[in-house]
Coordinates of C-alpha atoms in Angstrom, one line a residue:
Chain Q
X879 CA -2.4 -0.8 -20.5
X880 CA -1.9 -1.1 -16.8
X881 CA -3.9 1.1 -14.5
X882 CA -0.9 2.8 -12.8
X883 CA 2.6 2.7 -14.3
X884 CA 5.9 3.8 -12.8
X885 CA 9.5 3.3 -13.9
X886 CA 10.8 0.5 -11.8
X887 CA 14.2 2.0 -11.6
X888 CA 16.5 2.0 -9.8
X889 CA 16.8 5.7 -10.0
X890 CA 20.1 6.9 -8.6
X891 CA 20.8 10.5 -7.6
X892 CA 23.6 12.0 -5.7
X893 CA 23.0 13.4 -2.2
X894 CA 21.6 16.9 -2.3
X895 CA 20.1 16.6 -5.8
X896 CA 16.5 16.6 -6.7
X897 CA 14.9 13.2 -7.3
X898 CA 12.0 13.1 -9.7
X899 CA 9.6 10.2 -9.6
X900 CA 6.9 9.8 -12.2
X901 CA 3.6 8.0 -12.4
X902 CA 0.9 7.7 -15.1
X903 CA -2.6 6.3 -14.8
X904 CA -5.2 5.2 -17.2
X905 CA -8.5 6.0 -15.6
X906 CA -9.3 9.5 -16.7
X907 CA -12.0 9.8 -14.0
X908 CA -9.5 9.3 -11.1
X909 CA -9.7 12.1 -8.5
X910 CA -7.4 11.0 -5.7
X911 CA -3.7 10.4 -5.9
X912 CA -1.2 9.3 -3.3
X913 CA 2.5 8.7 -2.8
X914 CA 3.8 6.1 -0.4
X915 CA 7.3 5.3 0.6
X916 CA 8.4 1.7 1.5
X917 CA 11.7 0.9 3.0
X918 CA 13.0 -2.6 2.4
X919 CA 11.3 -5.1 4.8
X920 CA 8.8 -2.5 6.0
X921 CA 5.3 -1.6 5.1
X922 CA 4.4 1.5 3.0
X923 CA 3.9 4.8 4.7
X924 CA 1.9 7.7 3.3
X925 CA 4.0 10.7 2.2
X926 CA 1.5 12.9 0.4
X927 CA -1.9 13.0 -1.2
X928 CA -3.0 15.3 -4.0
X929 CA -6.4 15.9 -5.4
X930 CA -6.2 19.1 -7.5
X931 CA -4.1 20.0 -10.6
X932 CA -0.9 21.8 -9.8
X933 CA 1.7 21.5 -7.1
X934 CA 1.4 20.6 -3.4
X935 CA 4.5 21.1 -1.2
X936 CA 5.3 19.5 2.1
X937 CA 8.8 20.1 3.4
X938 CA 11.2 18.6 0.9
X939 CA 8.5 16.8 -1.0
X940 CA 6.4 18.3 -3.8
X941 CA 3.7 16.4 -5.6
X942 CA 2.6 17.6 -9.0
X943 CA -0.7 16.6 -10.7
X944 CA -1.8 17.0 -14.3
X945 CA -5.1 15.4 -14.8
X946 CA -5.2 16.3 -18.5
X947 CA -2.0 14.4 -19.1
X948 CA -2.9 11.7 -16.5
X949 CA 0.3 12.2 -14.8
X950 CA 1.4 12.6 -11.2
X951 CA 5.0 13.1 -10.0
X952 CA 6.9 13.4 -6.8
X953 CA 9.9 15.7 -6.4
X954 CA 12.3 15.2 -3.5
X955 CA 14.6 18.2 -3.0
X956 CA 17.9 18.0 -1.2
X957 CA 17.8 14.2 -1.4
X958 CA 19.3 12.3 1.5
X959 CA 20.6 8.7 1.7
X960 CA 17.7 8.1 4.1
X961 CA 15.3 8.8 1.2
X962 CA 16.5 5.6 -0.4
X963 CA 13.4 3.4 -0.7
X964 CA 10.8 2.3 -3.1
X965 CA 8.1 4.9 -3.8
X966 CA 4.6 3.7 -4.7
X967 CA 2.1 5.8 -6.6
X968 CA -1.5 5.0 -5.8
X969 CA -4.7 6.1 -7.5
X970 CA -8.3 5.7 -6.5
X971 CA -9.7 4.4 -9.7
X972 CA -13.4 4.5 -10.7
X973 CA -12.7 1.8 -13.2
X974 CA -11.5 -0.4 -10.3
X975 CA -14.6 0.1 -8.1
X976 CA -13.1 3.1 -6.4
X977 CA -10.4 1.0 -4.9
X978 CA -6.8 1.9 -4.5
X979 CA -4.6 0.8 -7.4
X980 CA -0.9 0.8 -6.7
X981 CA 1.8 1.2 -9.2
X982 CA 4.7 -1.3 -9.1
X983 CA 6.9 1.3 -7.4
X984 CA 10.2 3.0 -8.3
X985 CA 13.3 2.2 -6.3
X986 CA 15.3 5.3 -5.4
X987 CA 18.9 5.2 -4.4
X988 CA 20.5 8.4 -3.0
X989 CA 24.2 8.1 -3.2
X990 CA 26.3 9.8 -0.4
Chain Y
X287 CA -2.1 10.8 12.2
X288 CA -4.0 7.5 11.7
X289 CA -2.3 4.5 13.3
X290 CA -2.8 0.9 12.2
X291 CA -1.3 -1.9 14.2
X292 CA -0.7 -5.5 13.3
X293 CA -0.1 -8.5 15.5
X294 CA 2.0 -10.6 15.4
X295 CA 4.9 -8.8 13.6
X296 CA 6.6 -12.1 12.9
X297 CA 5.5 -15.7 13.1
X298 CA 7.1 -19.0 12.3
X299 CA 4.8 -22.0 12.1
X300 CA 4.9 -25.6 11.0
X301 CA 3.3 -26.7 7.7
X302 CA -0.3 -27.5 8.1
X303 CA -1.1 -25.2 11.0
X304 CA -3.3 -22.1 10.9
X305 CA -2.1 -18.6 11.7
X306 CA -4.2 -15.6 12.6
X307 CA -3.1 -12.1 12.0
X308 CA -4.9 -9.1 13.6
X309 CA -5.1 -5.7 12.1
X310 CA -6.4 -2.8 14.3
X311 CA -7.1 0.9 13.5
X312 CA -6.1 2.6 16.8
X313 CA -7.4 6.1 16.5
X314 CA -10.0 6.0 13.8
X315 CA -12.9 3.9 12.6
X316 CA -12.1 1.9 9.4
X317 CA -15.1 0.9 7.4
X318 CA -12.8 -0.8 5.0
X319 CA -9.7 -2.8 5.5
X320 CA -7.4 -4.2 2.9
X321 CA -5.1 -7.2 3.1
X322 CA -2.0 -7.4 0.9
X323 CA 0.8 -9.9 0.4
X324 CA 4.3 -9.0 -0.7
X325 CA 7.0 -11.4 -1.8
X326 CA 10.6 -10.3 -1.7
X327 CA 11.5 -7.7 -4.2
X328 CA 8.0 -7.7 -5.6
X329 CA 5.2 -5.1 -5.4
X330 CA 2.2 -5.2 -3.2
X331 CA -0.5 -7.7 -4.2
X332 CA -4.0 -7.0 -3.0
X333 CA -5.6 -10.1 -1.6
X334 CA -9.0 -8.9 -0.4
X335 CA -11.0 -6.0 0.7
X336 CA -13.2 -6.3 3.8
X337 CA -16.0 -4.1 4.9
X338 CA -17.2 -4.1 8.5
X339 CA -20.1 -6.5 9.0
X340 CA -20.0 -8.0 5.5
X341 CA -18.1 -10.7 3.6
X342 CA -14.7 -9.9 2.2
X343 CA -14.2 -9.4 -1.5
X344 CA -11.3 -11.5 -2.7
X345 CA -9.1 -10.8 -5.7
X346 CA -8.9 -13.2 -8.5
X347 CA -6.7 -16.2 -7.7
X348 CA -6.9 -15.8 -3.9
X349 CA -8.5 -18.8 -2.2
X350 CA -11.2 -17.6 0.1
X351 CA -11.3 -20.9 2.0
X352 CA -7.5 -20.6 2.7
X353 CA -7.4 -17.0 3.6
X354 CA -10.3 -16.3 6.0
X355 CA -11.0 -12.7 6.6
X356 CA -13.2 -11.4 9.4
X357 CA -14.0 -7.7 9.9
X358 CA -16.2 -7.9 13.0
X359 CA -15.8 -4.2 14.1
X360 CA -14.8 -0.9 12.8
X361 CA -11.4 -1.2 14.4
X362 CA -10.5 -4.9 13.9
X363 CA -10.0 -7.2 10.9
X364 CA -8.4 -10.6 11.1
X365 CA -6.7 -12.7 8.4
X366 CA -6.4 -16.4 9.1
X367 CA -4.1 -18.5 6.9
X368 CA -5.5 -22.0 7.2
X369 CA -3.3 -25.1 6.7
X370 CA -0.3 -23.0 5.9
X371 CA 2.4 -24.3 3.6
X372 CA 5.9 -23.0 2.8
X373 CA 4.6 -21.3 -0.3
X374 CA 2.4 -19.1 1.9
X375 CA 5.6 -17.6 3.5
X376 CA 5.4 -13.9 2.8
X377 CA 5.0 -10.4 4.2
X378 CA 1.3 -9.8 4.9
X379 CA 0.3 -6.2 5.3
X380 CA -3.1 -4.7 6.2
X381 CA -4.3 -1.2 5.6
X382 CA -7.3 0.6 6.9
X383 CA -9.4 3.1 5.0
X384 CA -10.0 6.5 6.7
X385 CA -12.9 8.1 4.9
X386 CA -12.9 11.8 5.2
X387 CA -15.6 13.4 3.1
X388 CA -15.4 12.0 -0.4
X389 CA -11.8 11.0 -0.2
X390 CA -10.2 7.9 1.1
X391 CA -6.7 7.4 2.4
X392 CA -5.2 4.1 3.2
X393 CA -2.9 3.7 6.2
X394 CA -0.8 0.7 6.4
X395 CA 0.0 -1.5 9.4
X396 CA 3.6 -2.5 10.0
X397 CA 3.2 -5.9 8.4
X398 CA 3.5 -9.5 9.6
X399 CA 6.2 -11.7 8.3
X400 CA 5.0 -15.3 8.0
X401 CA 7.5 -18.1 7.7
X402 CA 6.1 -21.6 7.2
X403 CA 8.5 -24.4 7.8

């Protein structure tokens, strides 16, 4: 099993809809989780970090963490075409020397 | 927020030459910097982790003699691609770790696009 898994997509949603991006991880001891956004040809930029179970909201973005299920998600409300990008889930894994482990990314396409 | 710069942003070189890429953390001290490579339509591949003042730790399959990493200060790490060949053409991205308490956050530089002719 890979350390961090994501659906590769592409995930297509209409403008204004909620986009839901999912990520699972294998290291049960992981404590830190991150979502990055990467536009084509650009480097990743940090969107949110989450460390505790539950929801964390920042503008149109909500990160959800469930450590028991080893699952972290990112919801994007009122999706805009400018949200079209690849979203990377990252986990600090104790199994991996406390290094960041990135998922393969999910490509999101918001259709106008 | 934490800002990481990279220089140059784009470089074209002849096969056999060496190219140096600089990565700087502008407003924080980065004890750890990471170097990634990304080929078109593929995910990030971690090449190496460098800690200030010590030797870099390379990922399996990455040639340490070809990709020289120096992390001389808390704000600067360099990656030198020695004797570059066309297959080294890629998007090279650095990130710097900003340690706050027990958590780490990685902030990425804008990347350097290397084209080897």
